[in-house]
């Protein structure tokens, strides 16, 4: 891991360039993939399962598949109609569990209401669970035992935090706003693992602004446009904005929209020591970490050393 702030964190503006850092990581994944193929004849395989035709999910799945192909992975996509019975979704997952060419399986969420999400997540073989959502991986992350697959978005946030703060986060005060299973909770555990003192805030938290003001590291994963204001932020803090919210942008023309985070960026940038933009911060890191997790899964499944592609 980097022990000094990387060149991808602009020292004057304090902008954490997630796109550039994600580019570095995917380049390393690509190089390791070529090395694995040359040395061991091994090609990492990623399968993505999409149920239904949600436009946002189709975009995410498309970009994951394209990136996997670009890196030389074996890439498979199963797109199932929205009314696919749960048993058929489970059967597809089981066929991928048994396929030796597939090292990583990702089931795009959300699933349609008639499909039990927990059941599908638990059907994925834990060592192929590149999303890190299986209870075995969650348990390993929390207890620190065994080789966990770490969820991609929080894993990407950790890389950004280390690039901004340095190798040691020990003793720093961190706050995670949001307690979802996919972002908030695993993020909090990763920060605890790095010996931060962690507050997990949510919709019932009293006086959120005061809690945020104490934090050296803020991770906002709420889904509320620009909720965290500049005057909530401790001067010099590292701010990681996971939020992706589409809001109307009439200034761009009728019916146009733009993407904003959970943090009021222009205000926060004046106070923070380092901050991720939206877009171009956490988003690209999520895909990069999915590729890294697939590489890790392939190495582990073949008993090969796991390369560090995030340092
Ligand atoms: P989620 O499951 O809806 O969870 C939102 C969390 O925010 C909940 O824990 C909720 O508290 C909390 N919250 C809601 N209103 C609040 C308030 N007024 N004050 C404090 N906390 C509040 O969302 P998610 O899946 O974690 O995603 C969060 C955001 O990150 C979304 O904008 C999503 O699009 C984005 N995201 C981005 C990426 C990426 O790759 N960039 C990946 C995943 C998610 P309760 O638990 O009390 O309800």
mmCIF file of C-alpha atoms and ligand atoms in Angstrom:
data_model
loop_
_atom_site.group_PDB
_atom_site.id
_atom_site.type_symbol
_atom_site.label_atom_id
_atom_site.label_comp_id
_atom_site.label_asym_id
_atom_site.label_seq_id
_atom_site.Cartn_x
_atom_site.Cartn_y
_atom_site.Cartn_z
ATOM 1 C CA UNK A 1 0.000 0.000 0.000
ATOM 2 C CA UNK A 2 1.128 3.580 -0.670
ATOM 3 C CA UNK A 3 2.774 5.159 2.372
ATOM 4 C CA UNK A 4 2.628 8.685 1.002
ATOM 5 C CA UNK A 5 -0.208 10.445 -0.762
ATOM 6 C CA UNK A 6 -0.128 9.376 -4.402
ATOM 7 C CA UNK A 7 0.106 11.666 -7.402
ATOM 8 C CA UNK A 8 -3.535 10.754 -8.045
ATOM 9 C CA UNK A 9 -4.465 12.987 -5.096
ATOM 10 C CA UNK A 10 -4.003 16.566 -6.273
ATOM 11 C CA UNK A 11 -2.063 18.203 -3.395
ATOM 12 C CA UNK A 12 -3.506 21.685 -3.956
ATOM 13 C CA UNK A 13 -7.113 20.977 -4.720
ATOM 14 C CA UNK A 14 -7.196 17.784 -2.609
ATOM 15 C CA UNK A 15 -9.143 16.021 -5.319
ATOM 16 C CA UNK A 16 -8.934 12.221 -5.116
ATOM 17 C CA UNK A 17 -8.919 11.083 -8.716
ATOM 18 C CA UNK A 18 -10.776 7.761 -8.537
ATOM 19 C CA UNK A 19 -10.744 7.407 -12.300
ATOM 20 C CA UNK A 20 -6.920 7.592 -12.443
ATOM 21 C CA UNK A 21 -6.457 5.253 -9.456
ATOM 22 C CA UNK A 22 -8.966 2.774 -10.931
ATOM 23 C CA UNK A 23 -7.008 2.978 -14.200
ATOM 24 C CA UNK A 24 -3.772 2.066 -12.368
ATOM 25 C CA UNK A 25 -5.442 -0.897 -10.676
ATOM 26 C CA UNK A 26 -7.047 -2.261 -13.839
ATOM 27 C CA UNK A 27 -3.729 -1.910 -15.667
ATOM 28 C CA UNK A 28 -2.112 -4.050 -12.947
ATOM 29 C CA UNK A 29 -4.965 -6.575 -13.142
ATOM 30 C CA UNK A 30 -4.439 -6.731 -16.923
ATOM 31 C CA UNK A 31 -0.685 -7.303 -16.510
ATOM 32 C CA UNK A 32 -1.241 -10.030 -13.885
ATOM 33 C CA UNK A 33 -3.851 -11.648 -16.133
ATOM 34 C CA UNK A 34 -1.340 -11.864 -18.980
ATOM 35 C CA UNK A 35 1.265 -13.271 -16.566
ATOM 36 C CA UNK A 36 -1.177 -15.915 -15.261
ATOM 37 C CA UNK A 37 -2.021 -16.951 -18.804
ATOM 38 C CA UNK A 38 1.626 -17.198 -19.868
ATOM 39 C CA UNK A 39 2.883 -18.926 -16.722
ATOM 40 C CA UNK A 40 -0.077 -21.177 -15.868
ATOM 41 C CA UNK A 41 -2.434 -21.148 -18.856
ATOM 42 C CA UNK A 42 -5.036 -19.658 -16.510
ATOM 43 C CA UNK A 43 -7.635 -17.143 -17.729
ATOM 44 C CA UNK A 44 -9.738 -15.540 -14.948
ATOM 45 C CA UNK A 45 -13.458 -15.917 -15.653
ATOM 46 C CA UNK A 46 -16.242 -13.562 -14.557
ATOM 47 C CA UNK A 47 -19.954 -14.363 -14.938
ATOM 48 C CA UNK A 48 -22.600 -11.688 -14.468
ATOM 49 C CA UNK A 49 -26.247 -12.608 -13.987
ATOM 50 C CA UNK A 50 -28.922 -10.013 -14.699
ATOM 51 C CA UNK A 51 -32.587 -10.714 -14.062
ATOM 52 C CA UNK A 52 -34.928 -8.263 -15.806
ATOM 53 C CA UNK A 53 -34.233 -5.202 -17.899
ATOM 54 C CA UNK A 54 -33.714 -2.393 -15.371
ATOM 55 C CA UNK A 55 -31.913 0.281 -17.472
ATOM 56 C CA UNK A 56 -29.403 1.262 -14.741
ATOM 57 C CA UNK A 57 -28.564 -2.402 -14.063
ATOM 58 C CA UNK A 58 -28.106 -3.014 -17.795
ATOM 59 C CA UNK A 59 -25.587 -0.152 -17.935
ATOM 60 C CA UNK A 60 -23.657 -1.481 -14.892
ATOM 61 C CA UNK A 61 -23.629 -5.045 -16.220
ATOM 62 C CA UNK A 62 -22.554 -3.864 -19.680
ATOM 63 C CA UNK A 63 -19.608 -1.895 -18.319
ATOM 64 C CA UNK A 64 -18.507 -4.785 -16.071
ATOM 65 C CA UNK A 65 -18.585 -7.190 -19.022
ATOM 66 C CA UNK A 66 -16.682 -4.782 -21.289
ATOM 67 C CA UNK A 67 -13.983 -4.196 -18.670
ATOM 68 C CA UNK A 68 -13.604 -7.953 -18.091
ATOM 69 C CA UNK A 69 -13.141 -8.538 -21.842
ATOM 70 C CA UNK A 70 -10.724 -5.624 -22.112
ATOM 71 C CA UNK A 71 -8.563 -7.241 -19.411
ATOM 72 C CA UNK A 72 -8.505 -10.573 -21.206
ATOM 73 C CA UNK A 73 -10.882 -12.355 -18.814
ATOM 74 C CA UNK A 74 -13.260 -15.064 -19.891
ATOM 75 C CA UNK A 75 -16.517 -13.083 -19.619
ATOM 76 C CA UNK A 76 -20.022 -14.541 -19.496
ATOM 77 C CA UNK A 77 -23.334 -12.748 -19.158
ATOM 78 C CA UNK A 78 -26.692 -14.377 -18.417
ATOM 79 C CA UNK A 79 -29.641 -12.061 -18.979
ATOM 80 C CA UNK A 80 -32.856 -13.640 -17.761
ATOM 81 C CA UNK A 81 -36.382 -12.283 -18.252
ATOM 82 C CA UNK A 82 -37.863 -10.356 -15.299
ATOM 83 C CA UNK A 83 -40.416 -13.128 -14.655
ATOM 84 C CA UNK A 84 -37.825 -15.925 -14.428
ATOM 85 C CA UNK A 85 -38.818 -18.206 -11.528
ATOM 86 C CA UNK A 86 -36.515 -18.167 -8.518
ATOM 87 C CA UNK A 87 -35.669 -21.840 -9.059
ATOM 88 C CA UNK A 88 -34.348 -21.035 -12.569
ATOM 89 C CA UNK A 89 -32.189 -18.183 -11.218
ATOM 90 C CA UNK A 90 -30.783 -20.594 -8.618
ATOM 91 C CA UNK A 91 -30.142 -23.176 -11.343
ATOM 92 C CA UNK A 92 -28.099 -20.659 -13.357
ATOM 93 C CA UNK A 93 -26.058 -19.796 -10.251
ATOM 94 C CA UNK A 94 -25.457 -23.502 -9.574
ATOM 95 C CA UNK A 95 -24.310 -24.114 -13.157
ATOM 96 C CA UNK A 96 -21.796 -21.254 -12.747
ATOM 97 C CA UNK A 97 -20.660 -22.649 -9.379
ATOM 98 C CA UNK A 98 -19.794 -25.874 -11.204
ATOM 99 C CA UNK A 99 -18.168 -24.245 -14.259
ATOM 100 C CA UNK A 100 -14.357 -24.399 -13.880
ATOM 101 C CA UNK A 101 -13.937 -21.555 -16.424
ATOM 102 C CA UNK A 102 -15.831 -19.201 -14.107
ATOM 103 C CA UNK A 103 -13.909 -17.919 -11.068
ATOM 104 C CA UNK A 104 -16.204 -15.067 -10.099
ATOM 105 C CA UNK A 105 -20.010 -14.795 -10.068
ATOM 106 C CA UNK A 106 -21.891 -11.550 -9.691
ATOM 107 C CA UNK A 107 -25.677 -11.434 -9.493
ATOM 108 C CA UNK A 108 -26.728 -7.880 -10.282
ATOM 109 C CA UNK A 109 -28.982 -6.394 -7.593
ATOM 110 C CA UNK A 110 -31.764 -5.502 -7.131
ATOM 111 C CA UNK A 111 -33.537 -8.724 -8.086
ATOM 112 C CA UNK A 112 -37.265 -8.764 -8.928
ATOM 113 C CA UNK A 113 -39.544 -8.998 -5.869
ATOM 114 C CA UNK A 114 -40.508 -12.645 -6.444
ATOM 115 C CA UNK A 115 -36.866 -13.736 -6.126
ATOM 116 C CA UNK A 116 -35.464 -14.078 -2.589
ATOM 117 C CA UNK A 117 -32.226 -12.043 -2.719
ATOM 118 C CA UNK A 118 -30.712 -13.671 0.383
ATOM 119 C CA UNK A 119 -31.332 -17.140 -1.053
ATOM 120 C CA UNK A 120 -29.581 -16.236 -4.319
ATOM 121 C CA UNK A 121 -26.624 -14.611 -2.533
ATOM 122 C CA UNK A 122 -26.243 -17.693 -0.346
ATOM 123 C CA UNK A 123 -26.367 -19.958 -3.406
ATOM 124 C CA UNK A 124 -23.147 -18.450 -4.818
ATOM 125 C CA UNK A 125 -20.061 -20.489 -3.901
ATOM 126 C CA UNK A 126 -18.250 -18.293 -1.328
ATOM 127 C CA UNK A 127 -14.899 -18.543 -3.137
ATOM 128 C CA UNK A 128 -16.593 -17.319 -6.357
ATOM 129 C CA UNK A 129 -18.545 -14.579 -4.547
ATOM 130 C CA UNK A 130 -16.680 -11.595 -6.040
ATOM 131 C CA UNK A 131 -19.316 -9.228 -4.622
ATOM 132 C CA UNK A 132 -18.418 -10.352 -1.087
ATOM 133 C CA UNK A 133 -22.077 -10.526 -0.021
ATOM 134 C CA UNK A 134 -22.231 -14.208 1.031
ATOM 135 C CA UNK A 135 -22.608 -14.577 4.828
ATOM 136 C CA UNK A 136 -19.364 -16.592 4.937
ATOM 137 C CA UNK A 137 -17.451 -13.697 3.389
ATOM 138 C CA UNK A 138 -19.236 -11.185 5.632
ATOM 139 C CA UNK A 139 -18.291 -13.316 8.656
ATOM 140 C CA UNK A 140 -14.675 -13.554 7.537
ATOM 141 C CA UNK A 141 -14.488 -9.806 7.030
ATOM 142 C CA UNK A 142 -15.895 -9.147 10.502
ATOM 143 C CA UNK A 143 -13.811 -11.745 12.351
ATOM 144 C CA UNK A 144 -10.659 -11.393 10.276
ATOM 145 C CA UNK A 145 -10.509 -15.188 9.908
ATOM 146 C CA UNK A 146 -9.936 -16.889 6.561
ATOM 147 C CA UNK A 147 -9.698 -15.319 3.145
ATOM 148 C CA UNK A 148 -12.700 -13.014 2.702
ATOM 149 C CA UNK A 149 -13.912 -11.622 -0.582
ATOM 150 C CA UNK A 150 -14.418 -7.946 0.283
ATOM 151 C CA UNK A 151 -17.359 -6.046 -1.298
ATOM 152 C CA UNK A 152 -16.101 -3.965 -4.210
ATOM 153 C CA UNK A 153 -17.351 -0.469 -3.327
ATOM 154 C CA UNK A 154 -16.028 -0.405 0.269
ATOM 155 C CA UNK A 155 -12.788 -2.083 -0.871
ATOM 156 C CA UNK A 156 -12.381 0.696 -3.458
ATOM 157 C CA UNK A 157 -13.098 3.360 -0.824
ATOM 158 C CA UNK A 158 -10.327 1.903 1.363
ATOM 159 C CA UNK A 159 -7.843 2.225 -1.483
ATOM 160 C CA UNK A 160 -8.833 5.875 -1.960
ATOM 161 C CA UNK A 161 -8.591 6.584 1.774
ATOM 162 C CA UNK A 162 -5.101 5.070 1.961
ATOM 163 C CA UNK A 163 -3.967 7.071 -1.055
ATOM 164 C CA UNK A 164 -5.201 10.271 0.611
ATOM 165 C CA UNK A 165 -4.195 9.627 4.228
ATOM 166 C CA UNK A 166 -1.188 7.297 3.942
ATOM 167 C CA UNK A 167 -0.568 3.724 5.029
ATOM 168 C CA UNK A 168 -1.564 4.065 8.686
ATOM 169 C CA UNK A 169 -5.096 5.024 9.653
ATOM 170 C CA UNK A 170 -4.531 3.903 13.240
ATOM 171 C CA UNK A 171 -6.384 5.956 15.840
ATOM 172 C CA UNK A 172 -8.178 8.215 13.359
ATOM 173 C CA UNK A 173 -11.844 9.051 13.920
ATOM 174 C CA UNK A 174 -14.000 7.831 11.022
ATOM 175 C CA UNK A 175 -17.702 8.128 10.344
ATOM 176 C CA UNK A 176 -19.677 6.079 7.856
ATOM 177 C CA UNK A 177 -23.049 7.602 7.054
ATOM 178 C CA UNK A 178 -25.282 4.735 5.895
ATOM 179 C CA UNK A 179 -25.508 1.165 7.175
ATOM 180 C CA UNK A 180 -26.439 -0.889 4.115
ATOM 181 C CA UNK A 181 -25.073 -4.414 3.725
ATOM 182 C CA UNK A 182 -23.370 -3.515 0.453
ATOM 183 C CA UNK A 183 -21.608 -0.306 1.476
ATOM 184 C CA UNK A 184 -22.045 1.089 4.998
ATOM 185 C CA UNK A 185 -21.568 -2.016 7.168
ATOM 186 C CA UNK A 186 -18.592 -3.546 5.320
ATOM 187 C CA UNK A 187 -17.009 -0.088 5.099
ATOM 188 C CA UNK A 188 -17.254 0.303 8.874
ATOM 189 C CA UNK A 189 -15.645 -3.113 9.428
ATOM 190 C CA UNK A 190 -12.785 -2.305 7.053
ATOM 191 C CA UNK A 191 -12.090 0.915 8.966
ATOM 192 C CA UNK A 192 -12.210 -0.922 12.308
ATOM 193 C CA UNK A 193 -9.738 -3.429 10.878
ATOM 194 C CA UNK A 194 -7.394 -0.473 10.227
ATOM 195 C CA UNK A 195 -7.744 0.605 13.892
ATOM 196 C CA UNK A 196 -9.920 3.640 13.219
ATOM 197 C CA UNK A 197 -12.487 4.636 15.831
ATOM 198 C CA UNK A 198 -15.664 4.248 13.811
ATOM 199 C CA UNK A 199 -19.116 5.780 14.119
ATOM 200 C CA UNK A 200 -21.861 4.288 11.933
ATOM 201 C CA UNK A 201 -24.609 6.863 11.332
ATOM 202 C CA UNK A 202 -28.018 6.276 9.750
ATOM 203 C CA UNK A 203 -31.467 7.800 9.419
ATOM 204 C CA UNK A 204 -32.079 7.672 13.186
ATOM 205 C CA UNK A 205 -28.779 9.288 14.175
ATOM 206 C CA UNK A 206 -29.276 12.381 16.340
ATOM 207 C CA UNK A 207 -27.326 15.505 15.407
ATOM 208 C CA UNK A 208 -25.568 13.985 12.419
ATOM 209 C CA UNK A 209 -23.740 17.256 11.677
ATOM 210 C CA UNK A 210 -21.928 17.166 15.052
ATOM 211 C CA UNK A 211 -20.991 13.519 14.593
ATOM 212 C CA UNK A 212 -19.580 14.231 11.121
ATOM 213 C CA UNK A 213 -17.636 17.250 12.451
ATOM 214 C CA UNK A 214 -15.537 14.982 14.711
ATOM 215 C CA UNK A 215 -14.398 12.729 11.870
ATOM 216 C CA UNK A 216 -10.964 12.678 10.245
ATOM 217 C CA UNK A 217 -12.437 10.343 7.619
ATOM 218 C CA UNK A 218 -15.995 10.648 6.304
ATOM 219 C CA UNK A 219 -17.605 8.057 4.056
ATOM 220 C CA UNK A 220 -21.070 9.122 2.871
ATOM 221 C CA UNK A 221 -23.250 6.298 1.492
ATOM 222 C CA UNK A 222 -26.779 7.555 1.868
ATOM 223 C CA UNK A 223 -28.423 8.198 -1.490
ATOM 224 C CA UNK A 224 -29.529 11.768 -0.664
ATOM 225 C CA UNK A 225 -28.254 14.477 -2.995
ATOM 226 C CA UNK A 226 -25.766 16.849 -1.307
ATOM 227 C CA UNK A 227 -27.092 16.076 2.179
ATOM 228 C CA UNK A 228 -23.711 16.535 3.905
ATOM 229 C CA UNK A 229 -22.930 20.243 3.963
ATOM 230 C CA UNK A 230 -19.506 21.903 3.937
ATOM 231 C CA UNK A 231 -19.856 23.238 7.489
ATOM 232 C CA UNK A 232 -20.375 19.677 8.805
ATOM 233 C CA UNK A 233 -16.870 18.716 7.765
ATOM 234 C CA UNK A 234 -13.790 18.836 10.004
ATOM 235 C CA UNK A 235 -11.094 21.004 8.368
ATOM 236 C CA UNK A 236 -8.555 18.767 6.640
ATOM 237 C CA UNK A 237 -10.763 15.654 6.734
ATOM 238 C CA UNK A 238 -10.711 13.012 3.994
ATOM 239 C CA UNK A 239 -14.135 12.808 2.358
ATOM 240 C CA UNK A 240 -15.256 9.785 0.342
ATOM 241 C CA UNK A 241 -18.583 10.336 -1.394
ATOM 242 C CA UNK A 242 -20.212 7.055 -2.429
ATOM 243 C CA UNK A 243 -23.576 8.627 -3.299
ATOM 244 C CA UNK A 244 -24.771 8.646 -6.889
ATOM 245 C CA UNK A 245 -27.882 10.736 -7.230
ATOM 246 C CA UNK A 246 -29.426 11.966 -10.436
ATOM 247 C CA UNK A 247 -30.997 15.430 -10.079
ATOM 248 C CA UNK A 248 -32.697 17.727 -12.576
ATOM 249 C CA UNK A 249 -30.301 20.082 -14.390
ATOM 250 C CA UNK A 250 -32.503 22.609 -16.219
ATOM 251 C CA UNK A 251 -29.369 24.723 -16.872
ATOM 252 C CA UNK A 252 -28.296 21.958 -19.294
ATOM 253 C CA UNK A 253 -31.582 22.034 -21.166
ATOM 254 C CA UNK A 254 -35.119 20.818 -20.734
ATOM 255 C CA UNK A 255 -35.416 17.397 -19.106
ATOM 256 C CA UNK A 256 -31.640 17.126 -18.562
ATOM 257 C CA UNK A 257 -30.154 15.679 -15.387
ATOM 258 C CA UNK A 258 -26.763 15.533 -13.695
ATOM 259 C CA UNK A 259 -25.106 13.225 -11.205
ATOM 260 C CA UNK A 260 -24.286 14.480 -7.701
ATOM 261 C CA UNK A 261 -23.042 12.789 -4.560
ATOM 262 C CA UNK A 262 -24.289 12.768 -0.980
ATOM 263 C CA UNK A 263 -21.863 15.592 -0.138
ATOM 264 C CA UNK A 264 -22.266 19.223 -1.248
ATOM 265 C CA UNK A 265 -19.033 19.099 -3.237
ATOM 266 C CA UNK A 266 -18.291 22.807 -3.823
ATOM 267 C CA UNK A 267 -18.747 23.643 -0.119
ATOM 268 C CA UNK A 268 -16.957 20.545 1.147
ATOM 269 C CA UNK A 269 -13.964 21.036 -1.107
ATOM 270 C CA UNK A 270 -13.157 24.322 0.621
ATOM 271 C CA UNK A 271 -12.882 22.575 4.009
ATOM 272 C CA UNK A 272 -11.758 19.004 3.334
ATOM 273 C CA UNK A 273 -8.135 17.939 3.028
ATOM 274 C CA UNK A 274 -9.041 15.533 0.232
ATOM 275 C CA UNK A 275 -12.330 14.669 -1.444
ATOM 276 C CA UNK A 276 -13.673 12.383 -4.162
ATOM 277 C CA UNK A 277 -15.657 13.962 -6.994
ATOM 278 C CA UNK A 278 -18.958 12.550 -8.295
ATOM 279 C CA UNK A 279 -18.693 11.273 -10.953
ATOM 280 C CA UNK A 280 -15.063 10.149 -11.195
ATOM 281 C CA UNK A 281 -14.445 9.116 -7.578
ATOM 282 C CA UNK A 282 -15.812 5.931 -6.054
ATOM 283 C CA UNK A 283 -17.756 4.758 -9.144
ATOM 284 C CA UNK A 284 -14.762 3.719 -11.298
ATOM 285 C CA UNK A 285 -13.154 2.083 -8.238
ATOM 286 C CA UNK A 286 -16.092 -0.292 -7.814
ATOM 287 C CA UNK A 287 -15.526 -1.816 -11.253
ATOM 288 C CA UNK A 288 -11.742 -1.900 -10.765
ATOM 289 C CA UNK A 289 -12.150 -3.783 -7.478
ATOM 290 C CA UNK A 290 -14.546 -6.251 -9.115
ATOM 291 C CA UNK A 291 -11.821 -7.066 -11.629
ATOM 292 C CA UNK A 292 -9.257 -7.315 -8.808
ATOM 293 C CA UNK A 293 -11.567 -9.642 -6.832
ATOM 294 C CA UNK A 294 -12.009 -11.888 -9.888
ATOM 295 C CA UNK A 295 -8.241 -12.142 -10.284
ATOM 296 C CA UNK A 296 -7.888 -12.901 -6.552
ATOM 297 C CA UNK A 297 -10.614 -15.579 -6.800
ATOM 298 C CA UNK A 298 -8.894 -17.216 -9.792
ATOM 299 C CA UNK A 299 -5.525 -17.306 -7.977
ATOM 300 C CA UNK A 300 -7.021 -18.696 -4.766
ATOM 301 C CA UNK A 301 -8.997 -21.373 -6.618
ATOM 302 C CA UNK A 302 -5.776 -22.566 -8.286
ATOM 303 C CA UNK A 303 -3.616 -22.353 -5.148
ATOM 304 C CA UNK A 304 -1.490 -19.565 -6.634
ATOM 305 C CA UNK A 305 -0.087 -16.564 -4.736
ATOM 306 C CA UNK A 306 -2.447 -13.597 -4.780
ATOM 307 C CA UNK A 307 -0.848 -10.489 -6.319
ATOM 308 C CA UNK A 308 -1.365 -7.080 -4.686
ATOM 309 C CA UNK A 309 -2.837 -4.953 -7.454
ATOM 310 C CA UNK A 310 -4.065 -2.077 -5.271
ATOM 311 C CA UNK A 311 -0.859 -0.751 -3.716
HETATM 312 P P1 LIG B 1 -29.277 2.143 0.926
HETATM 313 O O1 LIG B 1 -29.269 0.674 1.016
HETATM 314 O O2 LIG B 1 -30.514 2.870 0.524
HETATM 315 O O3 LIG B 1 -28.821 2.709 2.360
HETATM 316 C C1 LIG B 1 -28.848 4.076 2.639
HETATM 317 C C2 LIG B 1 -28.423 4.313 4.067
HETATM 318 O O4 LIG B 1 -28.488 5.716 4.301
HETATM 319 C C3 LIG B 1 -29.327 3.640 5.101
HETATM 320 O O5 LIG B 1 -28.535 3.004 6.086
HETATM 321 C C4 LIG B 1 -30.129 4.795 5.688
HETATM 322 O O6 LIG B 1 -30.426 4.663 7.068
HETATM 323 C C5 LIG B 1 -29.158 5.954 5.523
HETATM 324 N N1 LIG B 1 -29.878 7.213 5.494
HETATM 325 C C6 LIG B 1 -30.982 7.530 4.764
HETATM 326 N N2 LIG B 1 -31.369 8.792 5.037
HETATM 327 C C7 LIG B 1 -30.511 9.278 5.956
HETATM 328 C C8 LIG B 1 -30.388 10.499 6.641
HETATM 329 N N3 LIG B 1 -31.246 11.508 6.430
HETATM 330 N N4 LIG B 1 -29.396 10.642 7.513
HETATM 331 C C9 LIG B 1 -28.516 9.653 7.740
HETATM 332 N N5 LIG B 1 -28.557 8.461 7.119
HETATM 333 C C10 LIG B 1 -29.561 8.273 6.247
HETATM 334 O O7 LIG B 1 -28.141 2.694 -0.035
HETATM 335 P P2 LIG B 1 -26.727 2.043 -0.513
HETATM 336 O O8 LIG B 1 -27.013 0.907 -1.400
HETATM 337 O O9 LIG B 1 -25.822 1.868 0.641
HETATM 338 O O10 LIG B 1 -26.203 3.242 -1.430
HETATM 339 C C11 LIG B 1 -25.974 4.535 -0.909
HETATM 340 C C12 LIG B 1 -25.606 5.468 -2.055
HETATM 341 O O11 LIG B 1 -24.410 5.005 -2.642
HETATM 342 C C13 LIG B 1 -26.619 5.545 -3.192
HETATM 343 O O12 LIG B 1 -26.604 6.849 -3.730
HETATM 344 C C14 LIG B 1 -26.078 4.577 -4.210
HETATM 345 O O13 LIG B 1 -26.470 4.892 -5.529
HETATM 346 C C15 LIG B 1 -24.605 4.794 -4.031
HETATM 347 N N6 LIG B 1 -23.764 3.652 -4.440
HETATM 348 C C16 LIG B 1 -22.723 3.931 -5.243
HETATM 349 C C17 LIG B 1 -21.883 2.917 -5.625
HETATM 350 C C18 LIG B 1 -20.717 3.252 -6.502
HETATM 351 O O14 LIG B 1 -20.136 2.357 -7.075
HETATM 352 N N7 LIG B 1 -20.336 4.508 -6.595
HETATM 353 C C19 LIG B 1 -22.092 1.604 -5.184
HETATM 354 C C20 LIG B 1 -23.153 1.355 -4.322
HETATM 355 C C21 LIG B 1 -23.977 2.401 -3.934
HETATM 356 P P3 LIG B 1 -31.423 3.526 7.648
HETATM 357 O O15 LIG B 1 -30.623 2.261 7.625
HETATM 358 O O16 LIG B 1 -31.723 4.007 9.008
HETATM 359 O O17 LIG B 1 -32.595 3.491 6.723
#
